Coordinates of C-alpha atoms and ligand atoms in Angstrom, one line a residue:
X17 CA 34.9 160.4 368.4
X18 CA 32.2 157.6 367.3
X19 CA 28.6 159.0 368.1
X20 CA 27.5 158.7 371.1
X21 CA 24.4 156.5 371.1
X22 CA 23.4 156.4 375.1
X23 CA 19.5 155.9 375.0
X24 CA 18.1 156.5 378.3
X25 CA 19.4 158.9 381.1
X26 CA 22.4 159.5 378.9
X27 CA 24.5 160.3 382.1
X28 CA 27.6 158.5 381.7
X29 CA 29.0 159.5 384.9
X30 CA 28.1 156.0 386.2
X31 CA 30.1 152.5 386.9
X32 CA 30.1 149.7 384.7
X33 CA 29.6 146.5 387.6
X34 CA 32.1 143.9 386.7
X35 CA 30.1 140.5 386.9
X36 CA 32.2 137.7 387.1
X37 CA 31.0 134.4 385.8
X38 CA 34.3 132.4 385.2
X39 CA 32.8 129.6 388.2
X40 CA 29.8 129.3 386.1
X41 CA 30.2 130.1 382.5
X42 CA 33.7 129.4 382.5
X43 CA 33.2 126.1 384.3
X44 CA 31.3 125.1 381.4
X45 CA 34.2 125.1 379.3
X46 CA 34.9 121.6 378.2
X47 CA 36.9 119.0 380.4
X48 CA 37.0 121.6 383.1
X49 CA 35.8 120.2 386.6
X50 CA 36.9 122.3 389.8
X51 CA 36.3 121.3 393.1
X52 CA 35.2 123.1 395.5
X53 CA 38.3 124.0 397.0
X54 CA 39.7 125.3 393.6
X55 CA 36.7 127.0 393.6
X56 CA 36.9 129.1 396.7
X57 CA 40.3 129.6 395.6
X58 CA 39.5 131.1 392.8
X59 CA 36.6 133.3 393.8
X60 CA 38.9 134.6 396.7
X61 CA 41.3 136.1 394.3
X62 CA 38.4 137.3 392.5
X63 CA 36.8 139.0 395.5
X64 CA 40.7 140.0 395.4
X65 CA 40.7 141.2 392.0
X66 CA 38.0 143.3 392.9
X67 CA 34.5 142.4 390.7
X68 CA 31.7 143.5 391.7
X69 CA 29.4 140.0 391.0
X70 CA 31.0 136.6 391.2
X71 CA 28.2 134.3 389.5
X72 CA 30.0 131.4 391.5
X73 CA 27.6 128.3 389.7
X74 CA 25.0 126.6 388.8
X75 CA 23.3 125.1 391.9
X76 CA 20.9 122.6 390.2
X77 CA 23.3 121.3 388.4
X78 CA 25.0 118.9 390.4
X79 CA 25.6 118.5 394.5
X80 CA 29.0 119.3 393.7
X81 CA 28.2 122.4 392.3
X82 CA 25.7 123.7 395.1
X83 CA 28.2 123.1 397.7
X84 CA 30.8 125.2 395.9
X85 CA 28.2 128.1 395.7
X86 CA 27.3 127.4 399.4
X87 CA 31.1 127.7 400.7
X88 CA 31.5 130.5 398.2
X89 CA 28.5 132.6 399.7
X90 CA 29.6 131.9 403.4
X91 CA 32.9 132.8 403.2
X92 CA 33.6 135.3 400.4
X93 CA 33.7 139.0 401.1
X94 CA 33.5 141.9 399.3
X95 CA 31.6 141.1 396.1
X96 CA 28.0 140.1 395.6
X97 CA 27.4 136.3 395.2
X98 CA 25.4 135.3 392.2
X99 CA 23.6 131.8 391.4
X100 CA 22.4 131.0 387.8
X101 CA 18.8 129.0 388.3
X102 CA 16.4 128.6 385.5
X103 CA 12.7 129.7 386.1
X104 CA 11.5 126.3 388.0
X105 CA 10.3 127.2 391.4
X106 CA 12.2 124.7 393.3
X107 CA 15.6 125.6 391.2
X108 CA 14.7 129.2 392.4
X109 CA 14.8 128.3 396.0
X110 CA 17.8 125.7 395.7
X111 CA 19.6 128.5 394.4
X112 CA 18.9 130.5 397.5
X113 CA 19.7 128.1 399.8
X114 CA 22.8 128.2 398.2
X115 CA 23.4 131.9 398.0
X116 CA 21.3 133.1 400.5
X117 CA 24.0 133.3 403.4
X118 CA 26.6 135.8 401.3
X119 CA 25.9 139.4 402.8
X120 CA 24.9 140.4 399.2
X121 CA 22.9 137.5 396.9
X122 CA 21.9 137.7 393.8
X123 CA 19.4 135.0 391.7
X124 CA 19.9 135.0 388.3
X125 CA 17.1 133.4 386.4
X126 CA 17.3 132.8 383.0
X127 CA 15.1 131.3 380.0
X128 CA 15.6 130.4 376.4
X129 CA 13.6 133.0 374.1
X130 CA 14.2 132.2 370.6
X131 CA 12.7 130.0 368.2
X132 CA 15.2 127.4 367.5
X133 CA 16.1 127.2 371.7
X134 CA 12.0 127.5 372.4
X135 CA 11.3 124.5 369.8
X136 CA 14.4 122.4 370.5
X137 CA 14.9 122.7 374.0
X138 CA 11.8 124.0 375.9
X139 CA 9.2 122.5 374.0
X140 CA 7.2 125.9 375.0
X141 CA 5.2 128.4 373.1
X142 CA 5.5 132.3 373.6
X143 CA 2.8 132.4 376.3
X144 CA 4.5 129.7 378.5
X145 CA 7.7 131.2 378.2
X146 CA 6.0 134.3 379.5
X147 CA 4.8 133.0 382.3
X148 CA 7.7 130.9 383.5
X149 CA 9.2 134.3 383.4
X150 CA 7.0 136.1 385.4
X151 CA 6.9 133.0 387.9
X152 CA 10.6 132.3 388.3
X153 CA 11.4 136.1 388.8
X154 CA 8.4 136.6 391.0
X155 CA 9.9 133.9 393.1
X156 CA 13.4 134.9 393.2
X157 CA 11.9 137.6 393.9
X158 CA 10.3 136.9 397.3
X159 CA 13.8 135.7 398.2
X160 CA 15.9 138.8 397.8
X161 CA 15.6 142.2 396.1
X162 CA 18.9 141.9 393.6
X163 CA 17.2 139.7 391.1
X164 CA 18.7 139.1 387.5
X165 CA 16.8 138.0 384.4
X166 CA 18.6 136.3 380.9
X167 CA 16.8 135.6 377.6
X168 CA 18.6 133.1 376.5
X169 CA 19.9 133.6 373.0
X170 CA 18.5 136.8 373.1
X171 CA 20.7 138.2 370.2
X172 CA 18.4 135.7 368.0
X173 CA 14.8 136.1 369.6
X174 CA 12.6 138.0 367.2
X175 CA 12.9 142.0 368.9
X176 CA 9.3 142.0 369.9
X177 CA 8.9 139.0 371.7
X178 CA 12.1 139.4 373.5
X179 CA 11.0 142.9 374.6
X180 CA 7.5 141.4 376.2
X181 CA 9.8 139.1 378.1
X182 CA 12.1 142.1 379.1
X183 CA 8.8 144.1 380.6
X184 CA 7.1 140.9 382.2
X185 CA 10.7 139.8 383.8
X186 CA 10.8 143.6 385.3
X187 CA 7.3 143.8 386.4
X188 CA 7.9 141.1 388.2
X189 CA 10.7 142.4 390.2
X190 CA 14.0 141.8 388.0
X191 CA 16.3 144.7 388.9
X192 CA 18.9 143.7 386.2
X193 CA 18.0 142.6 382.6
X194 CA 21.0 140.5 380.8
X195 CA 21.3 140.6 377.1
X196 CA 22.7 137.2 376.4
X197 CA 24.3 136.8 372.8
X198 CA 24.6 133.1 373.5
X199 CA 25.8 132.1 370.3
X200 CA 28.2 134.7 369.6
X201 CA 25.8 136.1 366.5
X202 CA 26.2 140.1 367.2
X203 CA 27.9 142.3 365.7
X204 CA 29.3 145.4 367.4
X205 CA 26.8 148.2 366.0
X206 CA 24.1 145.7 365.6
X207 CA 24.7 144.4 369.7
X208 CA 24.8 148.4 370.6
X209 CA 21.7 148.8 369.1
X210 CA 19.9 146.3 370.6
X211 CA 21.2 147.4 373.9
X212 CA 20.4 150.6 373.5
X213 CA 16.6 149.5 372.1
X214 CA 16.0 147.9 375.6
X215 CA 16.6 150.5 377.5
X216 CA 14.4 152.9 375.0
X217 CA 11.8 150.4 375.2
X218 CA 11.6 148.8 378.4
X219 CA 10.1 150.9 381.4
X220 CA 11.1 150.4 384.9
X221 CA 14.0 150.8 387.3
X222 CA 16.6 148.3 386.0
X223 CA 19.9 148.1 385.1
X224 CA 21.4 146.4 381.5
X225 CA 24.4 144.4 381.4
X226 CA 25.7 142.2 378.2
X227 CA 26.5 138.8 377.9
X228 CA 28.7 138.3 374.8
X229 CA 29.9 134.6 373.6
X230 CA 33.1 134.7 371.5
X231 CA 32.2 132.1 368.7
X232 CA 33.2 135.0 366.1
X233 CA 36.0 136.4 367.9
X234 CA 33.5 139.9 369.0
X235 CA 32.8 139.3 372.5
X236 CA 35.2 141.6 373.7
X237 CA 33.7 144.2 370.9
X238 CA 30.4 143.8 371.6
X239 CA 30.9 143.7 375.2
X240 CA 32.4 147.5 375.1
X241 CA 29.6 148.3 372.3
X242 CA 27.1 147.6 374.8
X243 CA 28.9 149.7 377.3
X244 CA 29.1 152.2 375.1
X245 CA 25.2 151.9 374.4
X246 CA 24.7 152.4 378.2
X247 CA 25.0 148.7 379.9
X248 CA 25.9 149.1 383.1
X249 CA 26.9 145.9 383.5
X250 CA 29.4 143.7 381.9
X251 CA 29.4 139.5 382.1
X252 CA 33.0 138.5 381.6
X253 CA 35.4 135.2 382.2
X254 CA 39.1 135.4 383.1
X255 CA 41.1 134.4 380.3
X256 CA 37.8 134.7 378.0
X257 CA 36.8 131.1 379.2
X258 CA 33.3 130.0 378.6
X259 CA 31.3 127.6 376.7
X260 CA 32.8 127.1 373.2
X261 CA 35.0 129.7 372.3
X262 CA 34.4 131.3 375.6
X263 CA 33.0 134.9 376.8
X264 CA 34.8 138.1 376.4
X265 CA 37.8 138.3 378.7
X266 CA 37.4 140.3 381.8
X267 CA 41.2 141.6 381.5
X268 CA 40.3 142.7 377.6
X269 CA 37.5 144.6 378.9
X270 CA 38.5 146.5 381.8
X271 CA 42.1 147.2 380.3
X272 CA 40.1 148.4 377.0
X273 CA 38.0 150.9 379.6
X274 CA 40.7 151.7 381.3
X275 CA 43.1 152.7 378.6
X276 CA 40.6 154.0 376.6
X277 CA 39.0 156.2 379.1
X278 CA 38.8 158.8 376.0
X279 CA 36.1 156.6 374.9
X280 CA 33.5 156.3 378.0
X281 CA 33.4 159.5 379.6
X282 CA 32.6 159.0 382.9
X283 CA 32.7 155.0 383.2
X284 CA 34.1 153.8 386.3
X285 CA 35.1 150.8 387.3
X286 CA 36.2 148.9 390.4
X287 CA 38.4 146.1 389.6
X288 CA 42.2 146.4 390.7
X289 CA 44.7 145.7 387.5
X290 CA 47.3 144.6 389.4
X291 CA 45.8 141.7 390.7
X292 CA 45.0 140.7 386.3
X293 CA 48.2 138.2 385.8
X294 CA 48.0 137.0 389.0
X295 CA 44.0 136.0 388.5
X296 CA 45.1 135.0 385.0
X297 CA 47.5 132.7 386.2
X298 CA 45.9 130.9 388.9
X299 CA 42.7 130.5 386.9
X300 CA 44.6 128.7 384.0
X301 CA 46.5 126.6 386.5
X302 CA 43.2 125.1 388.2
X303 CA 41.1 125.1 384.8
X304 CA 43.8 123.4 383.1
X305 CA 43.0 125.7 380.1
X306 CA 46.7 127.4 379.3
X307 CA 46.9 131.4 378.1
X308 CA 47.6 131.7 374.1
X309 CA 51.2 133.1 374.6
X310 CA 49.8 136.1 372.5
X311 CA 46.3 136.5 374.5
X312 CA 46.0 140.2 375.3
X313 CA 46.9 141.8 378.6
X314 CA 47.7 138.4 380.5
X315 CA 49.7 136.4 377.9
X316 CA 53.5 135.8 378.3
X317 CA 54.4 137.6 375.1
X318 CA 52.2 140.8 375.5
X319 CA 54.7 142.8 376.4
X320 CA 57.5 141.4 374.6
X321 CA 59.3 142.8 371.9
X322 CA 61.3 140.5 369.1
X323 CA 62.4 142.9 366.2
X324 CA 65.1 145.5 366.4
X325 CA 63.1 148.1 365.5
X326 CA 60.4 147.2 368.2
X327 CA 62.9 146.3 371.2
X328 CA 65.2 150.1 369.8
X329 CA 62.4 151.8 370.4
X330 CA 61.1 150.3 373.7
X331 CA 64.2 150.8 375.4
X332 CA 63.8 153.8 374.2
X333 CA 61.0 154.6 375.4
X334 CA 58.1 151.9 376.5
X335 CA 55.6 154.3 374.9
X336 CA 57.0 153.6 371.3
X337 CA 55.0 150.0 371.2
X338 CA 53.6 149.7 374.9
X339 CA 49.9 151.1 375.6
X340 CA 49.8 149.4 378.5
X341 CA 52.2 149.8 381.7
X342 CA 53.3 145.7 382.5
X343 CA 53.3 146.8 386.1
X344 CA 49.6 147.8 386.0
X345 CA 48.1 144.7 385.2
X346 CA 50.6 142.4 387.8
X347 CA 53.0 141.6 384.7
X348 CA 56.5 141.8 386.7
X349 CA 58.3 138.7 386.9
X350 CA 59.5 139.9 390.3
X351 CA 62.3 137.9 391.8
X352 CA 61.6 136.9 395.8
X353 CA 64.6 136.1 398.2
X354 CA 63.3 132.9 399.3
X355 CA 65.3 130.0 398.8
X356 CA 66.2 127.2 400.9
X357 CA 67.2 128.6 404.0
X358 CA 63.9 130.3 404.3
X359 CA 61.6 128.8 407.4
X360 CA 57.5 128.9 408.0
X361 CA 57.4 132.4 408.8
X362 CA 59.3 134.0 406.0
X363 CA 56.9 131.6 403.5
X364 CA 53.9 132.5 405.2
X365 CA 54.7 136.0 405.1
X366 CA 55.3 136.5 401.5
X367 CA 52.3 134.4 401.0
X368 CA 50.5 137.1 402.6
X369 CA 51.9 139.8 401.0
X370 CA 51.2 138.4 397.6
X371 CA 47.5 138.1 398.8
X372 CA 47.5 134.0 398.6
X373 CA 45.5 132.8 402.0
X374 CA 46.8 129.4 403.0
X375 CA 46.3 128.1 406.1
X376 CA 46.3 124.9 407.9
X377 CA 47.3 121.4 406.1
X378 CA 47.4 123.6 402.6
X379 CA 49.4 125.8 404.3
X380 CA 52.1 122.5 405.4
X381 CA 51.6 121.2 402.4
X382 CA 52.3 124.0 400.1
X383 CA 55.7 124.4 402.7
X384 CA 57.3 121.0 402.6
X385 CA 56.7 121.5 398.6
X386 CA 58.4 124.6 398.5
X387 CA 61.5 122.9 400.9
X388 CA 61.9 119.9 398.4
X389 CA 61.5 122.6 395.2
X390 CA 64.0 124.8 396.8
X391 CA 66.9 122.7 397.6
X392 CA 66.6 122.4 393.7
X393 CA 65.9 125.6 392.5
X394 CA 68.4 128.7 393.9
X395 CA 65.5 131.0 393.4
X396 CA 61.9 131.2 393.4
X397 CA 59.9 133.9 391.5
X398 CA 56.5 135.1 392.9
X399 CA 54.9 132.8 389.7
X400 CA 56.9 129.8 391.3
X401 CA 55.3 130.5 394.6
X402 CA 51.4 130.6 393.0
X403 CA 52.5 127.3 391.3
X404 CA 53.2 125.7 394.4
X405 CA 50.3 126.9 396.1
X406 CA 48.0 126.2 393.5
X407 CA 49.5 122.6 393.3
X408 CA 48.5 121.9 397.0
X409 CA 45.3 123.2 396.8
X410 CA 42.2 121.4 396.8
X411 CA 41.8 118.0 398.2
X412 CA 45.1 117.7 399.7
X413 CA 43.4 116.5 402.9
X414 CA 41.3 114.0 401.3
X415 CA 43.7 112.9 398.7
X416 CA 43.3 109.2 398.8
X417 CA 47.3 108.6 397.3
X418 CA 50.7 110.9 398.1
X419 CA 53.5 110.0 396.8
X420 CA 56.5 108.7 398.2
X421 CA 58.7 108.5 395.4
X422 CA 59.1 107.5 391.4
X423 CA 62.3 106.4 389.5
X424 CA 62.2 106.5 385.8
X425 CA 65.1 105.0 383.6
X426 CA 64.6 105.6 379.9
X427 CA 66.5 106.5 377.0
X428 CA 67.1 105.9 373.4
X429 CA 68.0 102.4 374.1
X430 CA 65.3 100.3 375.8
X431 CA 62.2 100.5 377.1
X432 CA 61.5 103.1 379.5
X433 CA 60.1 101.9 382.9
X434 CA 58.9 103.6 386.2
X435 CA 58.5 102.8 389.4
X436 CA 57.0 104.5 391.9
X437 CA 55.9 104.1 395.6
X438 CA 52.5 105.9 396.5
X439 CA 51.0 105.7 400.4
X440 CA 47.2 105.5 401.0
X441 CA 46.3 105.5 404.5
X442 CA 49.7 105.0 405.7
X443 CA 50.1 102.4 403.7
X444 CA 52.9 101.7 401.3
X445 CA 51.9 100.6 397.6
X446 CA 54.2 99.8 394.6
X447 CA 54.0 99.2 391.0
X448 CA 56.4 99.5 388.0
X449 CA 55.0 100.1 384.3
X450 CA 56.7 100.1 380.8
X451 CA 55.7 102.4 378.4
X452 CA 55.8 104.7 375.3
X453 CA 58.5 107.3 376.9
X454 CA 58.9 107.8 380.3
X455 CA 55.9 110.0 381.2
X456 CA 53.3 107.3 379.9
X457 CA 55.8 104.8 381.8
X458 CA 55.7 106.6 385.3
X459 CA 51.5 107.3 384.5
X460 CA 50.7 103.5 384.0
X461 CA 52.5 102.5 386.9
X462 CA 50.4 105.1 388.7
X463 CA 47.1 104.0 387.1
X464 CA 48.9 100.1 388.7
X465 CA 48.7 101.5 391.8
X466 CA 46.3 103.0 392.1
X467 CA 43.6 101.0 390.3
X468 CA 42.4 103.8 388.8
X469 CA 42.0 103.8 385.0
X470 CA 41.2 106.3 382.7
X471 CA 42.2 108.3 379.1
X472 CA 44.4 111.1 379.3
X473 CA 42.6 113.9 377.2
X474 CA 44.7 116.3 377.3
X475 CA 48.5 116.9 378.0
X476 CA 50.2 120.2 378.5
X477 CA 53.9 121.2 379.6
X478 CA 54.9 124.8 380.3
X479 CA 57.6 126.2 382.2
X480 CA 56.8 128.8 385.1
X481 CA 59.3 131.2 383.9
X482 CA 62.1 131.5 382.3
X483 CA 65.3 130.0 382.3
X484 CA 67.2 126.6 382.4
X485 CA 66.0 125.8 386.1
X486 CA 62.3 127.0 385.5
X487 CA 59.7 124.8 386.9
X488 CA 57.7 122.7 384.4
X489 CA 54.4 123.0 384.9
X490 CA 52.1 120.4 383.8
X491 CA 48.2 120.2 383.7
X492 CA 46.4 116.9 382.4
X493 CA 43.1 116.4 381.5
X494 CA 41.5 113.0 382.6
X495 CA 38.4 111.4 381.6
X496 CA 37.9 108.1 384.1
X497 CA 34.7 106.7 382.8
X498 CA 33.1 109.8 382.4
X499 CA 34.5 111.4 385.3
X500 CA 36.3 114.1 383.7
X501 CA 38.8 116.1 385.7
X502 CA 41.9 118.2 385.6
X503 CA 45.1 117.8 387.9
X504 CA 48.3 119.4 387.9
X505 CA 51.9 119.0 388.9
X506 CA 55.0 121.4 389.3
X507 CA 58.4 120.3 389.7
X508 CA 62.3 120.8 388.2
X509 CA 61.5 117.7 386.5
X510 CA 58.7 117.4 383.8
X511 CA 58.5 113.7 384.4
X512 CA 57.8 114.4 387.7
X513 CA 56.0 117.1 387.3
X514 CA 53.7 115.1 385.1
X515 CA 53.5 112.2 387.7
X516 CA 52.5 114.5 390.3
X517 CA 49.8 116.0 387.5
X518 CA 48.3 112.9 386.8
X519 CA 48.2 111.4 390.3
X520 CA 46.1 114.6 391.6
X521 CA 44.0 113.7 388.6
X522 CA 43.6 110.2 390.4
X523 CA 42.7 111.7 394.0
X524 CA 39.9 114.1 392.2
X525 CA 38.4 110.8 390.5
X526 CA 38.6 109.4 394.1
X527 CA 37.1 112.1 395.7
X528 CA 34.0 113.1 392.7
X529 CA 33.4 108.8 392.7
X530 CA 33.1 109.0 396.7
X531 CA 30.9 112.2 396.4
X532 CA 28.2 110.5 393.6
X533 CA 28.1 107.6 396.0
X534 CA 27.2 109.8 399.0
X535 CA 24.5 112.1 396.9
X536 CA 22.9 111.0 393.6
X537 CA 20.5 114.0 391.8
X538 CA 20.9 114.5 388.2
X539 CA 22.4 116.8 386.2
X540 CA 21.3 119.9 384.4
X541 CA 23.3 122.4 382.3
X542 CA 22.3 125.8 380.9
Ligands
KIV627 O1 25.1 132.4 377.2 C1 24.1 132.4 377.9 O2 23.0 132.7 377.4 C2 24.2 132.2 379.3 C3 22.9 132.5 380.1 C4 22.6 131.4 381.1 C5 23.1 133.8 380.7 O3 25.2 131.8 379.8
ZN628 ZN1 26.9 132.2 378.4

């Protein structure tokens, strides 16, 4: 056993709250833009998935934003809704207009503390960093009792200084103090330590949770360090997304606590493994960010086996080289019985019984999908289903172009050429295209139609699952003159499937241009 460092109230017979900020941290990755249908999406599986906080954004940050975290607090149940605000008053209360109708809020207020971040960014000496604290909690404050206070780059603020801020941020009313390593700087014993300084140090009734950036591969590490230290609370991003190299993964650290129970006596936690792949999945679909085929827990290769030796002793027994139980964390590949002779009501039903709420036109949409994939495809696995879905959510209402049809010829002779009917409005437009191949044919003649331009920044295929009749799954990355969003596109086809990918790329341009035009405020990161 590694000593046991827990500084104050060492009672470990406690649970560890699972704070959730893949809608804000994770958001921040770059090129990834979700509406705010994707968003609600996403933060319903999560409520799903069972986290205790779900940071769902930034509301300052753009009108886009605030009315994700607005839809987010009114119709989400079961987890507390967070927003991130720096300490400005008026940031403070836009925040809570965004949260403030979730049955639990939370304001998160945060501030850079060290040096380089003070003199850089702030322009702010110790003293007005003190009392920009002290005001912005004292605010949040007077808007609801669960109030949250980050030093930003707190892993690099000299110890004494950040500890003032700690006390002033708690005597004004901060119920939870977040130790951000923004830059991923700590170092497992070094983040423990600091954790475990805090709670030594600073008096009053508050809980500490860790906020660990992967730049140097040790969020995870440092996350369970802290933990171990006596956090109480844990910031983590499905998939480990998050600025630069990310955050530490949520399904790294709860499978670590969970299969290493040995290891925190007494931690509990509340999150439901089964729903991991799922969450994992549908979180790389709408991001656009793939899972490494190796990632822990949620990749497609974490529980496979390629040597002799390894697959002998699996089948075996799983034990020999498995830790983990596939089946605990949602990694099944479980066949379904739908295929094409399956109506509305035996869709809708497994729909429900793999937890996916769609109703209404999503609902229609994601059916007459499934009809066209299925008179393709004999089967359908449960990850064909979420593609489907995933593919009609978000904007499919408002999508300014559906299309009709594409015909591609191409070859090793010739030069490839697409055409492809798209309606708007009930209208019927056409264009044709050349191009490199017949993916970059079938997108220019899109980008024809459609009028909209812009460079493709990224490009991925991957298949569903397995097999010769897998779907392809494609997600692109579009930046449209500094509209930057992601769209995606499933079919039997990959040229297809890449049509369809880049044309919901076109209706999210569409839709983010109309949205600027109605609102105009500016923007504002952490
Ligand atoms: O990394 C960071 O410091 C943050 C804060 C806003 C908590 O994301
Ligand atoms: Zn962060």
């Amino acid at each position: 056993m590694p000593p046991q460092i827990f500084g104050k109230g060492t009672d470990m017979a406690d649970r560890v709250v699972i704070f959730d900020t893949t809608l804000r941290d994770g958001e921040q990755s770059p090129g990834i833009s979700l509406d705010a249908a994707e968003k609600l999406e996403i933060a319903e599986q999560l409520s799903r998935l069972g986290v205790d906080v779900l940071e769902a954004g930034f509301p300052v940050a753009s009108p886009g934003d605030f009315e994700a975290v607005r839809a987010i607090a009114r119709s989400v149940e079961g987890p507390v809704i967070c927003g991130l605000s720096r300490t400005h008053l008026g940031d403070v209360d836009r925040c809570w207009e965004a949260v403030g109708d979730a049955d639990r809020a939370r304001i998160h207020v945060f501030i850079s503390t060290s040096p380089s971040h003070m003199e850089h960014m702030l322009k702010m000496n110790e003293a007005q960093v003190l009392a920009a604290t002290r005001a912005g909690v004292a605010r949040a404050r007077e808007h609801t009792d669960d109030v949250e206070f980050s030093p930003q780059d707190a892993t690099r603020t000299p110890l004494e200084f950040m500890l003032e801020v700690l006390q002033a941020a708690v005597d004004a009313g901060a119920t939870t103090l977040n130790i951000p390593d923004t830059v991923g700087w700590g170092i497992p014993w070094d983040f423990g330590a600091l954790i475990q300084y805090v709670r030594r140090e600073v008096k009053g009734d508050y809980v500490t949770s860790t906020h660990c950036h992967n730049d140097l591969g040790l969020a995870t590490a440092n996350s369970l360090a802290g933990i171990q230290a006596g956090a109480r609370q844990v910031e983590v991003c499905v998939n480990g997304l998050g600025e630069r190299a990310g955050n530490a993964a949520l399904e790294e650290v709860v499978m670590a606590l969970n299969i290493r129970a040995d290891q925190f006596p007494g931690v509990e936690i509340g999150v439901r493994t089964e729903e991991l792949a799922r969450t994992s999945r549908l979180v790389a679909r709408l991001t656009g960010y793939p899972v490494q085929y190796n990632k822990a827990v949620v990749g497609r290769n974490a529980f496979a086996h390629e040597s002799g030796i390894h697959q002998h002793g699996v089948l075996a027994d799983s034990s020999t080289y498995e830790i983990i139980d596939a089946a605990t964390v949602g990694q099944t590949g479980r066949q379904i019985v739908l295929g094409k002779h399956s109506g509305r009501h035996a869709f809708a039903d497994t729909l429900e019984r793999m937890g996916l709420r769609v109703q209404g036109d999503a609902f229609n949409a994601a059916f007459a999908r499934f009809k066209e994939l299925a008179d393709r495809k004999v089967s359908l696995t449960d990850a064909d289903l979420e593609a489907i879905v995933a593919e009609e959510i978000g904007g499919h209402v408002d999508d300014a172009f559906q299309l009709e049809s594409l015909e591609v010829r191409g070859g090793t002779v010739g030069t490839p050429v697409a055409l492809v009917v798209l309606l708007r409005a009930g209208d019927k437009l056409e264009a044709s295209a050349e191009g490199d191949g017949m993916i970059d044919a079938a997108c220019k003649a899109i980008r024809a139609a459609t009028g909209v331009d812009g460079v493709l920044t990224d490009f991925n295929v991957s298949s569903v699952t397995g097999g010769v009749d897998a779907l392809g799954d494609v997600i692109v990355q579009l930046d449209a003159g500094g509209v930057r969003v992601s769209g995606r596109g499933v079919s039997t086809d990959v040229v297809e499937a890449s049509a369809r990918a880049f044309l919901s790329a076109v209706n999210k341009v569409v839709r983010v241009r109309r949205r600027q035009q109605v609102v105009r405020q500016p923007e504002v990161t952490p």
